[in-house]
Short mmCIF file of C-alpha atoms in Angstrom, two decimals:
data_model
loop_
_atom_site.label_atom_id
_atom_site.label_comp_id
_atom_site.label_asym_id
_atom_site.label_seq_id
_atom_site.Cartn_x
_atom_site.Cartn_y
_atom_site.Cartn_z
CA UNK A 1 -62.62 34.25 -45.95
CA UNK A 2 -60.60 31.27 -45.37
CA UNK A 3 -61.06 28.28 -44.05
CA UNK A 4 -59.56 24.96 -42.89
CA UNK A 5 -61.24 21.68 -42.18
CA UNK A 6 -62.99 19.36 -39.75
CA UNK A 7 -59.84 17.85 -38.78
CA UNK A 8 -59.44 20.41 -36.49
CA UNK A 9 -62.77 19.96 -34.87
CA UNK A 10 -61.30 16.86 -33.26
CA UNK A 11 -60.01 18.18 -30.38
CA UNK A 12 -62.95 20.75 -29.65
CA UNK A 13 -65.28 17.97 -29.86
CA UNK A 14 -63.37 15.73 -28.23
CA UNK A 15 -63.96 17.52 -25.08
CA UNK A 16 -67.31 15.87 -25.33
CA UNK A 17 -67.25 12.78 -27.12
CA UNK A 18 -65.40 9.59 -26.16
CA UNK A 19 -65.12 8.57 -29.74
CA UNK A 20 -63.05 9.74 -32.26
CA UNK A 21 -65.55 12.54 -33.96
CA UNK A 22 -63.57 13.56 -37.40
CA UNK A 23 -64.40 9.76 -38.64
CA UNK A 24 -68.02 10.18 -37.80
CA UNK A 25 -70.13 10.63 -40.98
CA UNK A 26 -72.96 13.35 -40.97
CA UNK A 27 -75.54 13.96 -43.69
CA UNK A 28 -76.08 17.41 -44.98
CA UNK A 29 -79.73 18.22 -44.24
CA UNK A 30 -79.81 20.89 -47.85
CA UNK A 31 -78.11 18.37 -50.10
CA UNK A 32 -78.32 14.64 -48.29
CA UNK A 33 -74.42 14.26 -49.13
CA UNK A 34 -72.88 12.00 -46.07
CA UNK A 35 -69.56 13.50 -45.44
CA UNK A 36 -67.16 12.66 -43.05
CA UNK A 37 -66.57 15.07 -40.44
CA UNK A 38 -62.74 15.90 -41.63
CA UNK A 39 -63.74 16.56 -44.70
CA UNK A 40 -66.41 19.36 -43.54
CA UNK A 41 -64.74 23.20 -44.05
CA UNK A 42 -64.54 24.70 -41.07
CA UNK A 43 -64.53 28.49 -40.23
CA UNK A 44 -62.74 29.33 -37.34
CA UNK A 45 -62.64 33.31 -37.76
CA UNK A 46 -66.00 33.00 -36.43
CA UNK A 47 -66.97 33.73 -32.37
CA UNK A 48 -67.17 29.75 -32.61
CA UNK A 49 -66.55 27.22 -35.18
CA UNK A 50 -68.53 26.80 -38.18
CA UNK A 51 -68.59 23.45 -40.74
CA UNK A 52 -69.92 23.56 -43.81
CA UNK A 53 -70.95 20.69 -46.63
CA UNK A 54 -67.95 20.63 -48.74
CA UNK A 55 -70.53 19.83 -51.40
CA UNK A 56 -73.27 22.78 -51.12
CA UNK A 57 -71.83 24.74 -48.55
CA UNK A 58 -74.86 24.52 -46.07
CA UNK A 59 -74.29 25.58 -42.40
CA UNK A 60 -74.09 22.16 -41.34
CA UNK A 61 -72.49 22.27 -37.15
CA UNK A 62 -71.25 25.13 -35.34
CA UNK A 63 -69.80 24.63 -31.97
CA UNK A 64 -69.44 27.61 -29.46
CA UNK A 65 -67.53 26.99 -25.88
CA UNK A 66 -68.06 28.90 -22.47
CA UNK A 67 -66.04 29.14 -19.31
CA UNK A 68 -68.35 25.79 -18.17
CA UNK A 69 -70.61 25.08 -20.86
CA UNK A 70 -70.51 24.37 -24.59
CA UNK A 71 -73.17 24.64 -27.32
CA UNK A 72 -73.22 22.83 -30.31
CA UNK A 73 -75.46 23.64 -33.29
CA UNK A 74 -76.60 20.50 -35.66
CA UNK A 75 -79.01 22.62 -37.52
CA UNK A 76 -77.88 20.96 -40.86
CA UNK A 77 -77.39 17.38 -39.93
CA UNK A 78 -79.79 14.63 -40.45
CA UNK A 79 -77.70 12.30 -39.05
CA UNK A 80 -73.96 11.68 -37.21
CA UNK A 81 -72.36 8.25 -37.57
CA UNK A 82 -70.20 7.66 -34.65
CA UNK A 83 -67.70 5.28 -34.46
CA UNK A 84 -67.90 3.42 -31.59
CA UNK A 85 -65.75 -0.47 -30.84
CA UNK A 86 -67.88 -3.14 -31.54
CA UNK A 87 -69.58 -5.36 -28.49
CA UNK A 88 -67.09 -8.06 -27.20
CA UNK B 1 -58.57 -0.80 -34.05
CA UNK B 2 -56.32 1.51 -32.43
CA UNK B 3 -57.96 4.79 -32.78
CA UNK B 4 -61.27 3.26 -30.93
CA UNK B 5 -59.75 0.98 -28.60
CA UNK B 6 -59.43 3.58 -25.68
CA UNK B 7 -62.06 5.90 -25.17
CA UNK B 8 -62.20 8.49 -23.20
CA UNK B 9 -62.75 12.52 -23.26
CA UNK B 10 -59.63 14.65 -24.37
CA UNK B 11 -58.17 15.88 -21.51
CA UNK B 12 -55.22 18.95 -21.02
CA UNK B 13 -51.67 17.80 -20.28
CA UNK B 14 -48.40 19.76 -19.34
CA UNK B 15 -45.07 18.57 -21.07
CA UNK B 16 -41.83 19.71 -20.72
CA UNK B 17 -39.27 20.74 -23.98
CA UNK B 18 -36.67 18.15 -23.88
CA UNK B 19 -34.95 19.37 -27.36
CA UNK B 20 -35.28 21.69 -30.30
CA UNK B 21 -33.47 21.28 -33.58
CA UNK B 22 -34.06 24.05 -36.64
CA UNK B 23 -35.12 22.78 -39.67
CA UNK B 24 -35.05 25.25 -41.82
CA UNK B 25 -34.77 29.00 -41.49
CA UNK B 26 -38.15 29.53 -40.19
CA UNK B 27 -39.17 26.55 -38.48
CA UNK B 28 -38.18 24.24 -35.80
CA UNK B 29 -38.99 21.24 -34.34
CA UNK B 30 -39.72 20.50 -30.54
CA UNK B 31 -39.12 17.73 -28.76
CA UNK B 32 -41.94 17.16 -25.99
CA UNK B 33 -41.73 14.86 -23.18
CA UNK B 34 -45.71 13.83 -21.68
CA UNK B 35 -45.42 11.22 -19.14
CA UNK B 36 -48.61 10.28 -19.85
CA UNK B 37 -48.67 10.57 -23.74
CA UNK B 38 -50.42 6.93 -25.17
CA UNK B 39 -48.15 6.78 -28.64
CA UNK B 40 -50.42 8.07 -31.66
CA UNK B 41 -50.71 7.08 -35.06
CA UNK B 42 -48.91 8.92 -38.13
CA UNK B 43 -50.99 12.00 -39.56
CA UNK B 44 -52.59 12.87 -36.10
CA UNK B 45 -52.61 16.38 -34.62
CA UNK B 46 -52.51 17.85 -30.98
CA UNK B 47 -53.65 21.50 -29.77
CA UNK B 48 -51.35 23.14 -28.20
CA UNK B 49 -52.74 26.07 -25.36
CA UNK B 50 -50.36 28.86 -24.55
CA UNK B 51 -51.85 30.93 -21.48
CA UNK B 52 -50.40 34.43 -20.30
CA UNK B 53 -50.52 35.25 -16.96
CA UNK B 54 -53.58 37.90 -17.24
CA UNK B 55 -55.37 34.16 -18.23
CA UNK B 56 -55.24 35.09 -21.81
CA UNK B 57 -54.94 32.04 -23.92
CA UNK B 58 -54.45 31.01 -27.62
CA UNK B 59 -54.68 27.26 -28.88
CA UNK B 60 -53.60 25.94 -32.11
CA UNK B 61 -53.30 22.44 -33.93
CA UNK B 62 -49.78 21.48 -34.71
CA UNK B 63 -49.14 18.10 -36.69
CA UNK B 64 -47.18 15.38 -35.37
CA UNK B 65 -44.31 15.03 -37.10
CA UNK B 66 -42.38 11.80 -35.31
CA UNK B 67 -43.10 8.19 -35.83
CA UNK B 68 -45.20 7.05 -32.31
CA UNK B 69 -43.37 6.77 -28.86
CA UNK B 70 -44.88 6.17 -25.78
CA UNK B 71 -43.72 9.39 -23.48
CA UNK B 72 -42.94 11.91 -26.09
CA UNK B 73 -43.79 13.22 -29.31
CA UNK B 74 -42.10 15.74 -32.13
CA UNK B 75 -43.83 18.83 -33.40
CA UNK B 76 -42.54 21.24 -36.43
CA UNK B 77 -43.81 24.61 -36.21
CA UNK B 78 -43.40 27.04 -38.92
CA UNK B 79 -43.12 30.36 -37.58
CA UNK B 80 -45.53 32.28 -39.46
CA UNK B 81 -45.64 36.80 -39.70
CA UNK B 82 -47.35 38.04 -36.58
CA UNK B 83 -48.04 34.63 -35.39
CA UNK B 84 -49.02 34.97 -32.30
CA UNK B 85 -48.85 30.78 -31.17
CA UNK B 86 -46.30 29.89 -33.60
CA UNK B 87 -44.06 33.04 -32.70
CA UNK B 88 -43.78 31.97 -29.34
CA UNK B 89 -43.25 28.04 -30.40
CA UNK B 90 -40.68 28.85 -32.95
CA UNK B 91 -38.75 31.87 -31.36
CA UNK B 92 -38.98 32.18 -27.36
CA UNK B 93 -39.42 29.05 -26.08
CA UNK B 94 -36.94 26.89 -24.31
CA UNK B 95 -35.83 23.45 -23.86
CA UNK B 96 -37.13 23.00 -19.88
CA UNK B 97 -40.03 24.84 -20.40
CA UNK B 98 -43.69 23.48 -19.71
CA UNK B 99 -45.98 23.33 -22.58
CA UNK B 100 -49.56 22.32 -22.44
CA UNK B 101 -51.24 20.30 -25.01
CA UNK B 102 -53.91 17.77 -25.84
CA UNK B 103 -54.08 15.07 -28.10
CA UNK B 104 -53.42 12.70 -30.01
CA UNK B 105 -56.41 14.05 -32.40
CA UNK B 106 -57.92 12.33 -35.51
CA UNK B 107 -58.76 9.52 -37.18
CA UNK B 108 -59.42 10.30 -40.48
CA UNK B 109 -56.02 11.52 -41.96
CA UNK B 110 -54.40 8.80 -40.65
CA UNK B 111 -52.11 6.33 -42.13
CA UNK B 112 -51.47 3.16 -40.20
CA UNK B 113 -48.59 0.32 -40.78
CA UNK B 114 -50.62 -2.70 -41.14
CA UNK B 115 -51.50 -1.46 -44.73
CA UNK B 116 -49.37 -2.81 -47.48
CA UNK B 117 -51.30 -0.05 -50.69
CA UNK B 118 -49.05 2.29 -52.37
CA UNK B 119 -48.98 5.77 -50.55
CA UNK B 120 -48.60 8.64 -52.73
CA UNK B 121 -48.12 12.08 -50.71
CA UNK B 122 -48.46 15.61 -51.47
CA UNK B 123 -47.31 18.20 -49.28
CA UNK B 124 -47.49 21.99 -49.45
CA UNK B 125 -45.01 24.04 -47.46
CA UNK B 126 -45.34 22.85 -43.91
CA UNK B 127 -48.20 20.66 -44.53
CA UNK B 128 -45.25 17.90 -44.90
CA UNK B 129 -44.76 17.59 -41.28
CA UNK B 130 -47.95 14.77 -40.83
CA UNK B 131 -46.44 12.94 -44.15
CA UNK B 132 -43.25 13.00 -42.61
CA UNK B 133 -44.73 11.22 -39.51
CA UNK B 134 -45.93 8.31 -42.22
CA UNK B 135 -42.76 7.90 -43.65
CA UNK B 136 -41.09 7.38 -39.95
CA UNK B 137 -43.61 4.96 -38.91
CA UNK B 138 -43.19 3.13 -42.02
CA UNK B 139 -39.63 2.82 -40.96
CA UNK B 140 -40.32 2.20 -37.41
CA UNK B 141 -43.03 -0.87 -38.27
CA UNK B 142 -41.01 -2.11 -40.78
CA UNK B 143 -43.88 -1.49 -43.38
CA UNK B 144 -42.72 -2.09 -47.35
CA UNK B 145 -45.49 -0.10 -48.93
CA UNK B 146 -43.88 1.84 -51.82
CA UNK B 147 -44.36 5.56 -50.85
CA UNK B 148 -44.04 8.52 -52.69
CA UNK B 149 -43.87 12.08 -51.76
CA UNK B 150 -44.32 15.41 -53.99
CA UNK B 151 -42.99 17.90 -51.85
CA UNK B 152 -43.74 22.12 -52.62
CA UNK B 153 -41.77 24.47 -51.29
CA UNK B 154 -41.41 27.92 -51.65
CA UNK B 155 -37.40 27.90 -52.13
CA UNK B 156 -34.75 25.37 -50.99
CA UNK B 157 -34.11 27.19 -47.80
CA UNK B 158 -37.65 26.59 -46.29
CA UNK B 159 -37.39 22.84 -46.71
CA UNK B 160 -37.97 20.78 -43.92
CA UNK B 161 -36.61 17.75 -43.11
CA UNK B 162 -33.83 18.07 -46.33
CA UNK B 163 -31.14 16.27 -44.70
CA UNK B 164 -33.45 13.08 -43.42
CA UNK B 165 -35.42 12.81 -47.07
CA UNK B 166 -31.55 12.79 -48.43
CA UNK B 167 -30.19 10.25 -46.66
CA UNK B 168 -33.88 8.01 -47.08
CA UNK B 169 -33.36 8.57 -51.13
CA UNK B 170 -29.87 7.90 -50.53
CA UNK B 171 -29.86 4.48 -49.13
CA UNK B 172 -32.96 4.18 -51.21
CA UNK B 173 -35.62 3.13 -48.57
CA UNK B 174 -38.42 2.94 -50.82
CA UNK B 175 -39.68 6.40 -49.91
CA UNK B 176 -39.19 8.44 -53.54
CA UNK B 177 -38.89 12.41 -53.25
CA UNK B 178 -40.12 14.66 -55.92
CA UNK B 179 -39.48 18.19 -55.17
CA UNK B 180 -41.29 21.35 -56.66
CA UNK B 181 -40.09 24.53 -56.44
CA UNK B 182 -42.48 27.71 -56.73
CA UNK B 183 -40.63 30.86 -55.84
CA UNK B 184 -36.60 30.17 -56.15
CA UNK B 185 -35.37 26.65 -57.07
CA UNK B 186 -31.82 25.25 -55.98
CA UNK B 187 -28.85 26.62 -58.34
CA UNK B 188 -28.81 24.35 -61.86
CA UNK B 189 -32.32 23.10 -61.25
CA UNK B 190 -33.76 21.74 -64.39
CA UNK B 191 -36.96 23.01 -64.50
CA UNK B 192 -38.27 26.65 -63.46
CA UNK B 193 -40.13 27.94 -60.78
CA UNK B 194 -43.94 26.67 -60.48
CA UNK B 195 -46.79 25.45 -59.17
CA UNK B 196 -47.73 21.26 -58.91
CA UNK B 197 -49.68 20.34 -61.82
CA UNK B 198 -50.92 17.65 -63.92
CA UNK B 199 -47.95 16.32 -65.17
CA UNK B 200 -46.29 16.27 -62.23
CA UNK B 201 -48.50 14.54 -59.74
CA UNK B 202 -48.73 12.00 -62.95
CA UNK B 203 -44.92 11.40 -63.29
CA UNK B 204 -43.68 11.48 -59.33
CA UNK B 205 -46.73 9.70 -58.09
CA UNK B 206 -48.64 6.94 -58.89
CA UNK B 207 -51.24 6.25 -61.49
CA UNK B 208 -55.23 5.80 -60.23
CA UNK B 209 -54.94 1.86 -61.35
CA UNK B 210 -52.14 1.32 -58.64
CA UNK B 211 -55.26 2.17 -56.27
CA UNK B 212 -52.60 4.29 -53.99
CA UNK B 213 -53.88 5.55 -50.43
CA UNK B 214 -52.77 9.46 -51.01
CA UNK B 215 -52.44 12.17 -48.18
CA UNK B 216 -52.55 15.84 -49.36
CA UNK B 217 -51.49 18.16 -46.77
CA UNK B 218 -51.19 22.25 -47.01
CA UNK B 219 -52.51 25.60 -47.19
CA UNK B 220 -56.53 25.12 -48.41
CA UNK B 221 -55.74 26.78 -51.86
CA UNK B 222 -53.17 24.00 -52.38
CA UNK B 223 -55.08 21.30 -51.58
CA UNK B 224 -57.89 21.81 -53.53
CA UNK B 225 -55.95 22.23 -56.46
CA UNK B 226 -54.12 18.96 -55.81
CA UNK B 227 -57.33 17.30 -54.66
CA UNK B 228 -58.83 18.34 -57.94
CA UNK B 229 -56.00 17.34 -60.30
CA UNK B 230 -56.21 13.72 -58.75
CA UNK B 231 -59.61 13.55 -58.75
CA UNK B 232 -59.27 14.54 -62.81
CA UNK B 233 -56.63 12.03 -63.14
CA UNK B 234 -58.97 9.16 -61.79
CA UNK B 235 -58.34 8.95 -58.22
CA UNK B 236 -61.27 7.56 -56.18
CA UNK B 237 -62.23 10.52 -53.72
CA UNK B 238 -62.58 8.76 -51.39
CA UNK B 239 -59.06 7.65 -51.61
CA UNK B 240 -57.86 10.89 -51.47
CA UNK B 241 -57.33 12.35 -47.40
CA UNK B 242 -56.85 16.01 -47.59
CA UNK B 243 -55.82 18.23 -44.45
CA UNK B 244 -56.26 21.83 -45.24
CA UNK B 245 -54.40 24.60 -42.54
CA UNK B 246 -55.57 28.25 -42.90
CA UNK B 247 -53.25 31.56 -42.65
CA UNK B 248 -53.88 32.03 -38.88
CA UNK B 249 -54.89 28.98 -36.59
CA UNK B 250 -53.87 26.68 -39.10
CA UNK B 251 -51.90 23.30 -38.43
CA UNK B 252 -48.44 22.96 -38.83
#
């Protein structure tokens, strides 16, 4: 199976954050690497869209949208590291 | 910074075809005019949505292949077999026509003007179209950095872009082109048909100690080769962006 990368998750997940989400960096709950977002590889042959740890290859966010809702999975993220402007 | 400085939720918006142009014998480029497109920065993305009238839709992420311009933006699509999106983009659709979209997307392969590093780039087939929206805005902002691109294409006749990256070499702009060939090279070509390698990347880009920012762009199989070999040749990896586009969904 193929697969491409969380660059593309930018505009699915930009639906729903304000910030820029393929800079954020998450850590991979099965092998603590902190990997950006873009460099995540992403299924997209799936129902939804599925990243995995370019290191281990852990499930690490899968995002599923709905005619009016969305669901996103962070089963295998410790944390996310948003960018966000700093305070004036 | 740029990419933070406006937030706010992606939203859809409906363009209008202003222009095509072919650019090589399966891809073209189209010209989109958004009123309310921002400008973007040079290796972003949009989605584009087609919808048919029973309400069936398709989306795919296209590259943005022009230097940034408030009110309008260039894409290159590569008309892939039984592409359903890119069949459409490539074959039926005309200048006039609406065409929804949302962007610009991405911050992470990004290149922006104010940096003055060596840029080494490495594009696979189509995956040239972001690079080629570096080496415009380099132009455009008047940027020195030395770039360097290592370009693989099938055969001559799917380059993209041929004419421009002439004329840049030509007038020698500080933008270097290395082409490989893998299927069919041009009549007289030196070398024969192959893949990038090693000595290539080592030759026609630049060395690790030149600490070079370096874009690799392409079909996944290609860029993890190329990722690899520049990661074996001493390149930080975290100085190496990659943007991978699958067989079906993929970015331009």
């Amino acid at each position: 199976m193929s697969h491409m990368d969380g660059n593309m998750l930018g505009g699915a997940l930009g639906e729903l954050f304000t910030m820029d989400t393929t800079m954020a960096v998450a850590q991979c709950t099965s092998c603590g690497s902190a990997v950006a977002i873009a460099q995540t590889m992403v299924y997209a042959d799936a129902p939804g869209l599925v990243a995995r740890c370019p290191t281990c290859d852990a499930v690490m966010l899968r995002f599923a949208r709905g005619p009016g809702r969305a669901w996103i999975d962070l089963r295998g993220v410790t944390y996310l590291q948003l960018p966000i402007p700093a305070e004036p | 910074m740029a990419r933070t400085a406006v937030l706010g939720r992606l939203t859809w918006q409906v363009g209008t075809v202003t222009a095509l142009r072919e650019e090589s014998s399966t891809a073209r480029t189209i010209v989109v005019g958004l009123p309310r497109w921002p400008g973007h920065l040079a290796g972003q993305h949009v989605d584009v949505r087609l919808t048919a009238e029973d309400g069936y839709s398709a989306q795919r992420s296209y590259s943005i292949a022009s230097a940034p311009a408030n009110g309008n933006l260039e894409l290159t699509v590569q008309r892939l077999p039984d592409g359903e999106v890119s069949s459409y983009l490539a074959g039926d659709l005309e200048v006039g026509y609406p065409l929804e979209l949302r962007g610009p997307i991405g911050g992470w392969f990004v290149w922006e003007p104010d940096i003055q590093a060596p840029v080494m780039l490495v594009a696979g087939g189509s995956g040239v179209v972001p690079l080629m929206a570096m080496i415009r805005t380099r132009e455009a902002a008047g940027n020195k950095a030395p770039f360097r691109l290592v370009y693989s294409v099938r055969s001559p006749d799917t380059e993209l872009y041929k004419d421009e990256l002439a004329e840049r070499q030509r007038r020698g702009d500080g933008v270097d082109v290395t082409y490989v060939y893998t299927r069919t090279t041009p009549p007289g070509w030196p070398v024969p048909p192959g893949r990038i390698n090693a000595e290539v990347l080592a030759s026609a880009g630049w060395p690790a100690d030149r600490h070079p920012a370096v874009f690799v762009c392409g079909p996944t199989p290609f860029v993890e080769a190329v990722a690899n070999l520049l990661v074996n040749a001493g390149h930080s990896p975290g100085a190496v962006k990659t943007e991978r586009f699958g067989p079906t969904g993929g970015k331009s």
